mmCIF file of C-alpha atoms and ligand atoms in Angstrom:
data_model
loop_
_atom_site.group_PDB
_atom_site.id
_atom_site.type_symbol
_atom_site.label_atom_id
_atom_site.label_comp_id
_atom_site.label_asym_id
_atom_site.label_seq_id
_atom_site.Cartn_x
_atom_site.Cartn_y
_atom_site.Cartn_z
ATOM 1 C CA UNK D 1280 -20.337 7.083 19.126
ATOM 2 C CA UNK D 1281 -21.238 7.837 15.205
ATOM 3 C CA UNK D 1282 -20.849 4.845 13.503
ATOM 4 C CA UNK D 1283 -19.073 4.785 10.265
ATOM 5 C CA UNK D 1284 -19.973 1.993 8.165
ATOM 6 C CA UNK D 1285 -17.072 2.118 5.224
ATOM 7 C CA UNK D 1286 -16.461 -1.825 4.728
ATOM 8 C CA UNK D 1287 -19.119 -4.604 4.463
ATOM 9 C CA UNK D 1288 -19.021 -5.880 7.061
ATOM 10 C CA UNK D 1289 -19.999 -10.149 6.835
ATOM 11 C CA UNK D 1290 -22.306 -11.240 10.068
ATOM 12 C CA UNK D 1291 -22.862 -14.914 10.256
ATOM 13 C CA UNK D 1292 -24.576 -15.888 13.810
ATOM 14 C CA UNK D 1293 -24.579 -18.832 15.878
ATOM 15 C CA UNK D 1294 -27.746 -20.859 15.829
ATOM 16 C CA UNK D 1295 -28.130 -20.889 19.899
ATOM 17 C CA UNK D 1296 -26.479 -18.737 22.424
ATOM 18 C CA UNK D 1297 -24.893 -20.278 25.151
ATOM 19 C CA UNK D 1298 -25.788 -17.193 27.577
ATOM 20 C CA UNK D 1299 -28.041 -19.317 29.229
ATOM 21 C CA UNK D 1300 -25.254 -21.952 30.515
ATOM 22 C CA UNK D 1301 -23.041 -18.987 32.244
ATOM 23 C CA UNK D 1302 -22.887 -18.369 36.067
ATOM 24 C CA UNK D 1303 -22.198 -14.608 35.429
ATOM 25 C CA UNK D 1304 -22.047 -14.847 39.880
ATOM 26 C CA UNK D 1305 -18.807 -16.688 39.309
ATOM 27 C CA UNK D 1306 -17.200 -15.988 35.854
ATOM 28 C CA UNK D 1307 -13.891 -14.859 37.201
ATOM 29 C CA UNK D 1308 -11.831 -13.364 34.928
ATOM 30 C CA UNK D 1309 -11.411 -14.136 31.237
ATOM 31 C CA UNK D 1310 -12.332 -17.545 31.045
ATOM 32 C CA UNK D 1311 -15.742 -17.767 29.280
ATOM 33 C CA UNK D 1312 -16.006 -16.313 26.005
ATOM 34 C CA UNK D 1313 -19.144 -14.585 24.051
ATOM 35 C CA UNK D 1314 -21.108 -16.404 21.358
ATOM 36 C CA UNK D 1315 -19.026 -14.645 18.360
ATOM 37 C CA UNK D 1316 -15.995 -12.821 17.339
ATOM 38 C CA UNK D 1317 -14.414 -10.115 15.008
ATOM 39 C CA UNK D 1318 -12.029 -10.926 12.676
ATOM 40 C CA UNK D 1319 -10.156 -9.645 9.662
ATOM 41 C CA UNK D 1320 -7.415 -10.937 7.724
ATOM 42 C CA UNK D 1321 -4.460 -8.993 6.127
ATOM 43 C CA UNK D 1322 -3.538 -10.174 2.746
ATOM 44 C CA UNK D 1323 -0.711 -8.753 0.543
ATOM 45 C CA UNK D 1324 -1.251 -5.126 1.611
ATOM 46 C CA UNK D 1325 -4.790 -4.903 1.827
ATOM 47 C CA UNK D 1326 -6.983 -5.630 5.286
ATOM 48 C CA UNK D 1327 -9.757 -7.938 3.672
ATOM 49 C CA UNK D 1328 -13.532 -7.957 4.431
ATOM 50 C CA UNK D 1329 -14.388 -7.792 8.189
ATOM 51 C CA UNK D 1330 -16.397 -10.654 9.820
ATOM 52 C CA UNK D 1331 -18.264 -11.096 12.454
ATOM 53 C CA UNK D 1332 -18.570 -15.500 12.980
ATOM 54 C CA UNK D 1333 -19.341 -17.635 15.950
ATOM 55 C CA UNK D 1334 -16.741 -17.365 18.525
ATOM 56 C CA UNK D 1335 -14.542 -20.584 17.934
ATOM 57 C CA UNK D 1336 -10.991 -22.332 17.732
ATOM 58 C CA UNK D 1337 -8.735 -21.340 14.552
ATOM 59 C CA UNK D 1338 -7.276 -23.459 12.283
ATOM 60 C CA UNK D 1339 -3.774 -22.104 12.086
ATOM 61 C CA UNK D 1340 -0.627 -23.579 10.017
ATOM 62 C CA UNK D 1341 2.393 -24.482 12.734
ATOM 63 C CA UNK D 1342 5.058 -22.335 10.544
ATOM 64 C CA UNK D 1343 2.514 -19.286 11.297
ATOM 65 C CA UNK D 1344 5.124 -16.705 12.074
ATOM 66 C CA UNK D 1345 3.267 -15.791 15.644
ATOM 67 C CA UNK D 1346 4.046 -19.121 16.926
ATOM 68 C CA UNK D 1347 7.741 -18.804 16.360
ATOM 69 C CA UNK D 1348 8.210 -15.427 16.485
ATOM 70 C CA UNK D 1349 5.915 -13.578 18.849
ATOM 71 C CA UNK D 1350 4.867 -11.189 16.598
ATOM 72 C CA UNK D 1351 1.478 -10.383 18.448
ATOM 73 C CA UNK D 1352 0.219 -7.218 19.772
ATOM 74 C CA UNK D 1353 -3.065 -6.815 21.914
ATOM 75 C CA UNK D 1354 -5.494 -4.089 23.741
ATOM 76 C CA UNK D 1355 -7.385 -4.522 27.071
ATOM 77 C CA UNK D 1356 -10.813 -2.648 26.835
ATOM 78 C CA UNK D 1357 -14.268 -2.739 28.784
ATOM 79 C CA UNK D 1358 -17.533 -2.400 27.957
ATOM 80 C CA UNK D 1359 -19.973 -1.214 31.049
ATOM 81 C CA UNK D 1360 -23.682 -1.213 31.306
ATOM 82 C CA UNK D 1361 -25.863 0.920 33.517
ATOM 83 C CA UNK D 1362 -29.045 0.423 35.114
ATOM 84 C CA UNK D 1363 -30.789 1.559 32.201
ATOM 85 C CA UNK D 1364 -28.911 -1.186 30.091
ATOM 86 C CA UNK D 1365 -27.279 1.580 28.326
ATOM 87 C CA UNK D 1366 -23.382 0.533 27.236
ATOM 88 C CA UNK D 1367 -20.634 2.456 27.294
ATOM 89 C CA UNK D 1368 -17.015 2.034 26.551
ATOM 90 C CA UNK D 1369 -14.091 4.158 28.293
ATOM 91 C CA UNK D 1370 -12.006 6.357 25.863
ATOM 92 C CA UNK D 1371 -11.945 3.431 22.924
ATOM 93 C CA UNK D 1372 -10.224 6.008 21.010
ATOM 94 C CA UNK D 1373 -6.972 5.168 23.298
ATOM 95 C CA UNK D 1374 -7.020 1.804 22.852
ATOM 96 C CA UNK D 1375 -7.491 2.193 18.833
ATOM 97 C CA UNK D 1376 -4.132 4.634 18.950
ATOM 98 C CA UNK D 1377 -2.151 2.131 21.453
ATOM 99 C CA UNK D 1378 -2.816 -0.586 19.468
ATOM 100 C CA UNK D 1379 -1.849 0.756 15.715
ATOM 101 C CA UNK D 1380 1.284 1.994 17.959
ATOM 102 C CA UNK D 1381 2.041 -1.061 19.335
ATOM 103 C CA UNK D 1382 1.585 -2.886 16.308
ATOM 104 C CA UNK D 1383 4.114 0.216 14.434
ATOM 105 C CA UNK D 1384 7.026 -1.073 16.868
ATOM 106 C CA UNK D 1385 6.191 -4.887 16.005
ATOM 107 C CA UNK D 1386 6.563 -4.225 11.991
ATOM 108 C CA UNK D 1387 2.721 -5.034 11.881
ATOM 109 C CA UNK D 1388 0.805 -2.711 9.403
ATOM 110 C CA UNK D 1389 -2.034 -0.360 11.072
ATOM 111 C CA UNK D 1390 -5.310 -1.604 11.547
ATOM 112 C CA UNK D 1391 -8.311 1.458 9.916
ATOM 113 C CA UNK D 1392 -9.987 2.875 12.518
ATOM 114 C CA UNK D 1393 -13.464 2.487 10.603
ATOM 115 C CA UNK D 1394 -12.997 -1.391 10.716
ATOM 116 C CA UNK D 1395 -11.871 -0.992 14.541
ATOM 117 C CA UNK D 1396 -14.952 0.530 15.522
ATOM 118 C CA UNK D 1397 -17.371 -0.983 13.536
ATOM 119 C CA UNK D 1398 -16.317 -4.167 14.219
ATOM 120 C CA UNK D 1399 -16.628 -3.410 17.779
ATOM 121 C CA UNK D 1400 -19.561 -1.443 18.011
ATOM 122 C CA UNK D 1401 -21.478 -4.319 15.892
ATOM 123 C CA UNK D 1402 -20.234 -7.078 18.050
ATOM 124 C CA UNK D 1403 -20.908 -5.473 21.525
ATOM 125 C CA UNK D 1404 -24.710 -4.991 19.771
ATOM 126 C CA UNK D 1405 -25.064 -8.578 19.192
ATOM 127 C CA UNK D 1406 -23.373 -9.600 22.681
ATOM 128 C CA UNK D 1407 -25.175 -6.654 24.534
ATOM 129 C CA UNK D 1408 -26.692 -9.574 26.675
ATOM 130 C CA UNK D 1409 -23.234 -10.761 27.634
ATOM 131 C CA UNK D 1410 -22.909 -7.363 29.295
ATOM 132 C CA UNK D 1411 -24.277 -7.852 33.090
ATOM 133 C CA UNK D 1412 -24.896 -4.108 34.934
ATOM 134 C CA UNK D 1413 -23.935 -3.534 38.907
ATOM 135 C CA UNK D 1414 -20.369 -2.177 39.946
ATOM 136 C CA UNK D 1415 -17.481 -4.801 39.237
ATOM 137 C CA UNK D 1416 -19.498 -6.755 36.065
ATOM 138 C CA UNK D 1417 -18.389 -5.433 32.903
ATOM 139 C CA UNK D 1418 -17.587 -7.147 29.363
ATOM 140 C CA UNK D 1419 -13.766 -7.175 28.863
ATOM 141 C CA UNK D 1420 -12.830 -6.837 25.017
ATOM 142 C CA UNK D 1421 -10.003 -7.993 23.800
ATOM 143 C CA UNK D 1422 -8.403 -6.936 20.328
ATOM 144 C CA UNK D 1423 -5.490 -8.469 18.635
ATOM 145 C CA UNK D 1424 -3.520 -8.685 16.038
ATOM 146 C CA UNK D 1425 -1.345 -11.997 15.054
ATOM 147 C CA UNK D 1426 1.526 -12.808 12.110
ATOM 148 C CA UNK D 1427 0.049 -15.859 10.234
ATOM 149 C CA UNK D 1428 2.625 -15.646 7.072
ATOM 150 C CA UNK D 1429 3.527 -19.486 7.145
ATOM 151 C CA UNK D 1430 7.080 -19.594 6.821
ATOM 152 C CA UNK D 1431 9.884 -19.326 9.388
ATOM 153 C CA UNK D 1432 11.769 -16.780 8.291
ATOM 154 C CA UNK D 1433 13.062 -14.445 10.854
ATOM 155 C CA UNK D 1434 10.991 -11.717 9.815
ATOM 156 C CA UNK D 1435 8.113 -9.589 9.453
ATOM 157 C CA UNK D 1436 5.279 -11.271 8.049
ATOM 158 C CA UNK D 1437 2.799 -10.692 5.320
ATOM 159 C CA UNK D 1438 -0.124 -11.509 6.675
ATOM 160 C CA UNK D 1439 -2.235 -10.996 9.612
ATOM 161 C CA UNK D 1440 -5.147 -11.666 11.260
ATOM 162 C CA UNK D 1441 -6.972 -8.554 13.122
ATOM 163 C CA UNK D 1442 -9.495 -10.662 15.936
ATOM 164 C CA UNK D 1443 -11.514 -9.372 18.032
ATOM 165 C CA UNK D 1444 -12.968 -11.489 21.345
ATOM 166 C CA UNK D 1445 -14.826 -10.542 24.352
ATOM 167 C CA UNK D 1446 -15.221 -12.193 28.019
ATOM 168 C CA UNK D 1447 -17.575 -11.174 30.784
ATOM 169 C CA UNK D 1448 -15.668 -10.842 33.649
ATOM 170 C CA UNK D 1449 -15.619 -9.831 37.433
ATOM 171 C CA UNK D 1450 -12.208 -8.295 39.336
ATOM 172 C CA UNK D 1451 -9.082 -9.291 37.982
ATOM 173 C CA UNK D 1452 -7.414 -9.875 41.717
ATOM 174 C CA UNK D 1453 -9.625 -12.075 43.278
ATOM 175 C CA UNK D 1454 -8.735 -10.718 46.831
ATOM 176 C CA UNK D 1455 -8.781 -7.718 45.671
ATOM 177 C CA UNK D 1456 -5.318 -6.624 47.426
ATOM 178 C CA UNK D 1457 -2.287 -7.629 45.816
ATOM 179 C CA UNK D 1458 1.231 -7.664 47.413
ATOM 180 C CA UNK D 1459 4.347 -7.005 45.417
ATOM 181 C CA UNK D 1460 8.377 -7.655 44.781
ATOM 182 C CA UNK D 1461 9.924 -4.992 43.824
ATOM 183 C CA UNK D 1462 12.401 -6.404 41.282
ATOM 184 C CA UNK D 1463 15.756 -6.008 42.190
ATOM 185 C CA UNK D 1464 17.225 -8.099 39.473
ATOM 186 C CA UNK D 1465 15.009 -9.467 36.252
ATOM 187 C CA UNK D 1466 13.513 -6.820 34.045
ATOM 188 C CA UNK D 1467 10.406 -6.541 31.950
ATOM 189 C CA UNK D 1468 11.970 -4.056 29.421
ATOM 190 C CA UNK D 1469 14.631 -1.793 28.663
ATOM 191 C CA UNK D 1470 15.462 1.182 26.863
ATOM 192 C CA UNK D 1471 15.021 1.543 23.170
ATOM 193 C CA UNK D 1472 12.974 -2.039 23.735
ATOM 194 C CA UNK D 1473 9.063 -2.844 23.088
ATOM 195 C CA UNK D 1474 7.628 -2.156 27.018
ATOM 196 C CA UNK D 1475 5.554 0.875 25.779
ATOM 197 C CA UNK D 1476 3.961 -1.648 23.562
ATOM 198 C CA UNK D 1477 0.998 -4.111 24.754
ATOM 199 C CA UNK D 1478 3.313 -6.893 22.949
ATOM 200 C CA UNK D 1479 2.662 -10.645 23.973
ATOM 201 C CA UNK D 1480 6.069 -11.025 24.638
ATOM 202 C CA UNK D 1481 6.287 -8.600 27.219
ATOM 203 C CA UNK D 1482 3.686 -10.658 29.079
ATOM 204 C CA UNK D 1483 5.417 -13.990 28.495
ATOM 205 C CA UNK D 1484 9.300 -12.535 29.844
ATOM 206 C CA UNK D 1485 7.371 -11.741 33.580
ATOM 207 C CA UNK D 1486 6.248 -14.907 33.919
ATOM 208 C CA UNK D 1487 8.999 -16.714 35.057
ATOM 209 C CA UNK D 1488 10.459 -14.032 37.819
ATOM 210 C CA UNK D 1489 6.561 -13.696 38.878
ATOM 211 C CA UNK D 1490 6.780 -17.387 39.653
ATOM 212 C CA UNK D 1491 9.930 -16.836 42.303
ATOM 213 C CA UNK D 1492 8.261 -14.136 43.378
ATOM 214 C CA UNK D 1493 4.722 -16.033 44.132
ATOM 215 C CA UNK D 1494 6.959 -18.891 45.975
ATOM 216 C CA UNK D 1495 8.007 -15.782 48.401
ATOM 217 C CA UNK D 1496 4.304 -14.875 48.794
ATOM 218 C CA UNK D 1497 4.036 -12.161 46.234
ATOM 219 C CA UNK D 1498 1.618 -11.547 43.605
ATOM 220 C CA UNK D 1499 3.426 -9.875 41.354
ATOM 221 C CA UNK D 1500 6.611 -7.952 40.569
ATOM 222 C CA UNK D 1501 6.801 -3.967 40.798
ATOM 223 C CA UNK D 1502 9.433 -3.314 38.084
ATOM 224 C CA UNK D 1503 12.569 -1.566 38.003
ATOM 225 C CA UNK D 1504 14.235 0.086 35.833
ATOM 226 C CA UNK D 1505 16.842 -2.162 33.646
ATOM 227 C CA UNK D 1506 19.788 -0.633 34.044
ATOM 228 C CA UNK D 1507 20.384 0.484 37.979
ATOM 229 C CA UNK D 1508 16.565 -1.066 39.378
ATOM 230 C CA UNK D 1509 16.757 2.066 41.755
ATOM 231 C CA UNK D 1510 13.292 3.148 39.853
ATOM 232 C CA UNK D 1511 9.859 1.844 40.553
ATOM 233 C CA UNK D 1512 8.194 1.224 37.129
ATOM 234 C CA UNK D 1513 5.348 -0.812 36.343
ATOM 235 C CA UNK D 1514 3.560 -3.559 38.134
ATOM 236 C CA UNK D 1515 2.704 -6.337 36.095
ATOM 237 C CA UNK D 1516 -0.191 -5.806 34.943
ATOM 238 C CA UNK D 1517 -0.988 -2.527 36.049
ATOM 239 C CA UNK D 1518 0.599 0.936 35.848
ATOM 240 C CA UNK D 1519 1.919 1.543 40.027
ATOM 241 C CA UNK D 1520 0.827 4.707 42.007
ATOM 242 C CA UNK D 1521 2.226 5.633 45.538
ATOM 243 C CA UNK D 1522 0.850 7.727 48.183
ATOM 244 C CA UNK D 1523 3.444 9.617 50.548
ATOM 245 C CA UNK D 1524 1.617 11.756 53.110
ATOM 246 C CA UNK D 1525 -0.847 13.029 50.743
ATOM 247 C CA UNK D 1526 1.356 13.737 47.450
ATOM 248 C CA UNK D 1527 0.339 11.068 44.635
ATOM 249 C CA UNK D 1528 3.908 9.885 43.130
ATOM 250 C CA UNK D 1529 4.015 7.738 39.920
ATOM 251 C CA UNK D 1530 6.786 7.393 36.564
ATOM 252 C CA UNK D 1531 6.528 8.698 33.378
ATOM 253 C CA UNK D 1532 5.673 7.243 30.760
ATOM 254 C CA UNK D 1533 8.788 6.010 28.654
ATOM 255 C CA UNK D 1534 9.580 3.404 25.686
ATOM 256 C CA UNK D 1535 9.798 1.195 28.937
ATOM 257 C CA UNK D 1536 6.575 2.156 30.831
ATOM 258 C CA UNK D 1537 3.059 1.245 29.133
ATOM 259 C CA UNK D 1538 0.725 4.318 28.553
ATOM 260 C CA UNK D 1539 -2.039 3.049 30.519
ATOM 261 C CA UNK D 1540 -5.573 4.522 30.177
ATOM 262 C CA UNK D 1541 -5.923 3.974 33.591
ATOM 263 C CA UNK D 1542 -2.943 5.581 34.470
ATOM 264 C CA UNK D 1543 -3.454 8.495 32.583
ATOM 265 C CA UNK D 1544 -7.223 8.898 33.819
ATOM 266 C CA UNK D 1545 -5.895 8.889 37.452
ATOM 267 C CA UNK D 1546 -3.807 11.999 36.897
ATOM 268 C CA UNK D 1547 -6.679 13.926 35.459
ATOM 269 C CA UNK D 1548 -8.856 13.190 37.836
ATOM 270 C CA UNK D 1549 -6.225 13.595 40.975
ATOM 271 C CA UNK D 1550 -5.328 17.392 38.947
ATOM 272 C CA UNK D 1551 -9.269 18.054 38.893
ATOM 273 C CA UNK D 1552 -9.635 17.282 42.416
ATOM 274 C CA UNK D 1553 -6.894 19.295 43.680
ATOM 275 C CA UNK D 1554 -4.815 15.863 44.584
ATOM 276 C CA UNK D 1555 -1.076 16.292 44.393
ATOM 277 C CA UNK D 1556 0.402 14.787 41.743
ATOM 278 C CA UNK D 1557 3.674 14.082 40.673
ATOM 279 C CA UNK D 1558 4.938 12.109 37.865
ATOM 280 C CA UNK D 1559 8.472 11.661 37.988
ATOM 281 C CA UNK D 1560 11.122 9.076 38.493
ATOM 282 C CA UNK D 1561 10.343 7.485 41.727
ATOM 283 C CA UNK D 1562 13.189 5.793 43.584
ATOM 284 C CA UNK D 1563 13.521 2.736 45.348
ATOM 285 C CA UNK D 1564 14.768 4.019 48.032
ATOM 286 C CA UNK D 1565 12.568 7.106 48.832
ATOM 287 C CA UNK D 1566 9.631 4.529 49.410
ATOM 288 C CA UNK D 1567 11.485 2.074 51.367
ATOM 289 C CA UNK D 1568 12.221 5.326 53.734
ATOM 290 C CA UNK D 1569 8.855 6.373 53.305
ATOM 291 C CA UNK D 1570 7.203 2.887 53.957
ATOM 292 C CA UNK D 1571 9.536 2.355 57.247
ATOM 293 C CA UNK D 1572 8.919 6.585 58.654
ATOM 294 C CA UNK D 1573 5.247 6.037 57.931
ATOM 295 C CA UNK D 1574 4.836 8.368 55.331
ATOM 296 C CA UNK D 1575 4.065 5.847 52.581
ATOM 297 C CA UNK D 1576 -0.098 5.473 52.992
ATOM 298 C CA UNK D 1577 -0.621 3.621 49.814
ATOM 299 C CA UNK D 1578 0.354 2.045 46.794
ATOM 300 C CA UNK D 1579 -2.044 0.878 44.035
ATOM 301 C CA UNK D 1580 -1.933 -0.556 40.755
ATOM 302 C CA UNK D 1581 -4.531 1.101 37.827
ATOM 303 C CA UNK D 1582 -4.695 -0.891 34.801
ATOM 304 C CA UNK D 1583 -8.036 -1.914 32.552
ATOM 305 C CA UNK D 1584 -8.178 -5.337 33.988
ATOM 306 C CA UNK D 1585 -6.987 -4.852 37.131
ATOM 307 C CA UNK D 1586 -9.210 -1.416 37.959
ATOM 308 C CA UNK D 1587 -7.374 0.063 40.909
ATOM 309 C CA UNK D 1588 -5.773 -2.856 43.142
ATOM 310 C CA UNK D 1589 -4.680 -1.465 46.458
ATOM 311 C CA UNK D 1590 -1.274 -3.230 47.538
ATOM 312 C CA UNK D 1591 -1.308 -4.176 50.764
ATOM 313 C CA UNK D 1592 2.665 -4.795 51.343
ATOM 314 C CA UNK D 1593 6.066 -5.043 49.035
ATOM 315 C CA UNK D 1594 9.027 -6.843 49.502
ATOM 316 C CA UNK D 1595 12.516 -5.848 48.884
ATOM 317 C CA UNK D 1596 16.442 -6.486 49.685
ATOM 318 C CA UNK D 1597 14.621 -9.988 51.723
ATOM 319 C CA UNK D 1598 12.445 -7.195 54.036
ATOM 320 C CA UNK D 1599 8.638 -7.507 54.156
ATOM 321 C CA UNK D 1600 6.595 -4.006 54.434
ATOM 322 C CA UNK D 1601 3.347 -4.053 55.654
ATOM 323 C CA UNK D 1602 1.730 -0.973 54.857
ATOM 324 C CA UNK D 1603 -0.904 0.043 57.657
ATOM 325 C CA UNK D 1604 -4.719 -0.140 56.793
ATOM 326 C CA UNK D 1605 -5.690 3.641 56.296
ATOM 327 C CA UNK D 1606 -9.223 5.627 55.973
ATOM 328 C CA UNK D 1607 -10.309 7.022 53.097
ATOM 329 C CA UNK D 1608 -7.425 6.000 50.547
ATOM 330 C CA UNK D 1609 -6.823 7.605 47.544
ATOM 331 C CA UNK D 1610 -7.906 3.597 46.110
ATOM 332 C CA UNK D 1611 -10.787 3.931 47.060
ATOM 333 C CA UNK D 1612 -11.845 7.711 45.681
ATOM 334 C CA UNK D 1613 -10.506 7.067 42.379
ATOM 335 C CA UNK D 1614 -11.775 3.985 42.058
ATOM 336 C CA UNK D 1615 -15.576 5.426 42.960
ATOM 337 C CA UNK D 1616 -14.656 8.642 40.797
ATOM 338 C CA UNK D 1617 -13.734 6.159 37.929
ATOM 339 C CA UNK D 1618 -16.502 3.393 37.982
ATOM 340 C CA UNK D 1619 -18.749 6.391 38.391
ATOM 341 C CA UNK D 1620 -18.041 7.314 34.767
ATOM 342 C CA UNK D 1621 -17.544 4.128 33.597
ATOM 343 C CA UNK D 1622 -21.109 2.974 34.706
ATOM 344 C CA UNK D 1623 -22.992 6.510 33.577
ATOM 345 C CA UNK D 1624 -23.770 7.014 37.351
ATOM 346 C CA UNK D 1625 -21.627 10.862 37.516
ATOM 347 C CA UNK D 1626 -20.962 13.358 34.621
ATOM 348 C CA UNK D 1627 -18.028 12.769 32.646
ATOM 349 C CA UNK D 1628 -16.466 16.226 32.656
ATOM 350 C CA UNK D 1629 -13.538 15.285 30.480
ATOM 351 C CA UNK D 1630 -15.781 13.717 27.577
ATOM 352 C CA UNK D 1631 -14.458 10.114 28.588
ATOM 353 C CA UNK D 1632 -17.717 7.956 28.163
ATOM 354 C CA UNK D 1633 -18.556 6.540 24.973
ATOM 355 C CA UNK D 1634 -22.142 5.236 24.109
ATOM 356 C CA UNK D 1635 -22.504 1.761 22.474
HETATM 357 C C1 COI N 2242 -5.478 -4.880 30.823
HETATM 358 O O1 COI N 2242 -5.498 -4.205 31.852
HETATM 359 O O2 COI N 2242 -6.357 -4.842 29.974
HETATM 360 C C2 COI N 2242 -4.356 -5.733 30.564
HETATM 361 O O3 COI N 2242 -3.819 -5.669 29.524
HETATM 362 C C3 COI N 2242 -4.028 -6.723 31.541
HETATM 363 C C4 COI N 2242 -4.079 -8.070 30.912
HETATM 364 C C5 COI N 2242 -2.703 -8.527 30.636
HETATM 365 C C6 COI N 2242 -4.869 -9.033 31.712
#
């Protein structure tokens, strides 16, 4: 990617990296964190000068308006390395748009793309290390945006802080396979609400109905819509695809739905490969029918974290559906057609890949 180098940009490093203390065999997900971070501060109006520092604990005043009002906004990104030790992120450009939208619905003022990707492409060059190559490794960067103003008034603030923090991580799903509730009564957003955005809030409200739905044996919750729960929406943390026969079903994007990069990716590649597609409300019931006539092959969640995530069975109305082990599932080809790209190992026909 051309760099554009508009602000100064402030470095300070950390004496001693603590690389050499990491079991990058067993890092999980999102637990250890790289030897700096990115950060910038928004001050009456103006987004001040960019820093790189040592990755460490903020000092934050308790009135700061994030802790009381929620007004936070994220991105989920990745960066890959191949077995060249080239890196590569996967359409960043996405992530910069989601996040400035996001951050439009929250009242938070846009973040310039010239600080976004300098920022980033600085920090991945001085954590390139953290980035370990082979299928499944990857560096997962996070970028957010929090309301410090220190006062609790019940609005907007007037100051943020822009951060930017990165992980090495393995799969999100430790088994791999997920199973799912589909919700038939809580909801994780409604109409004319803030589900399209990647708002922390939206992550906090599935919590709780997550929690019943791990004491029934379920991962996570497939969403419904709000207002009848006769539509399949979302899965957690992922966007949700279904397989019946061999038609690819998933929902539309709405101000409900997030517009995954994943998601989005999927379709291209299952219109490129002559995979039928549709993307249209998808009831309830049509895959309950489907799951107990057979028809229903596969589900899978797509998300950045998550990858693809094949899900084994759902639950609803109290009935357990197994869905039968298949050959050759759709999972499985996108998920090689995708990590392909990601990791430089096929062409990138739609001009996805972006070199570090
Ligand atoms: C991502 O896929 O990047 C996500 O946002 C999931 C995250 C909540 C772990």
């Amino acid at each position: 990617m051309e760099k554009v180098f508009t602000s100064a940009l402030k470095i300070s490093k950390i004496t001693k990296s603590k690389i050499g203390s990491v079991d990058f065999d067993n890092v999980g997900f999102g637990k250890v964190f790289t030897d700096h971070m990115f950060v910038c501060d928004y001050v009456d109006g103006v987004w001040q000068t960019p820093e790189i520092v040592p990755y460490g604990p903020l000092q934050m005043d308790p009135s700061s308006r994030v802790f009381h009002y929620g007004q936070a906004v994220f991105e989920g990104m990745k960066a890959y390395k191949d077995d060249e030790g080239e890196v590569f992120l996967f359409r960043p450009e996405e992530n910069f748009d989601r996040i400035n939208k996001s951050a439009a619905r929250l009242a938070m003022p846009e973040f310039p793309k010239d600080y976004f990707f300098e920022g980033m492409m600085t920090l991945l060059e001085i954590e390139k290390d953290w980035i370990k190559p082979g299928l499944g490794n990857s560096l997962y960067i996070r970028p957010f945006v929090i309301a410090t103003e220190t006062n609790v008034m019940a609005s907007e603030s007037n100051s943020y802080k822009f951060m930017i923090i990165c992980s090495p991580v393995q799969s999100y799903y430790s088994s791999g396979e997920v199973s799912v509730l589909v919700a038939e009564k809580f909801s994780r957003s409604a109409n004319g609400g803030i589900g399209y955005a990647k708002a922390a809030g939206n992550y906090a409200g599935q919590f709780y109905p997550t929690n019943l739905a791990k004491e029934q044996g379920y991962q996570q919750v497939i969403w419904t819509d709000a207002s009848t729960h006769q539509y399949m929406e979302e899965a957690g943390t992922m966007n949700v695809f279904f397989r019946v026969n061999d038609t690819l079903l998933t929902a539309p994007v709405s101000d409900r739905i997030l517009d995954g990069i994943t998601r989005k990716s999927l379709i291209d590649l299952a219109k490129k490969d002559g995979i039928n597609v549709e993307v249209r409300p998808v009831e309830v019931k049509e895959i309950v029918a489907a799951a107990k006539d057979g028809s229903l092959k596969e589900i899978f969640g797509a998300g950045t974290a998550a990858v693809i995530s094949p899900v084994t069975a759902f639950g609803y109305q109290e009935e357990h559906y197994q869905l039968a082990p298949q050959e050759n599932t759709y999972a499985d080809y996108f998920k090689k057609a995708l990590t392909d790209i990601q990791y430089n190992k096929s062409e990138d026909p739609f001009g996805w890949r972006v070199k570090v």
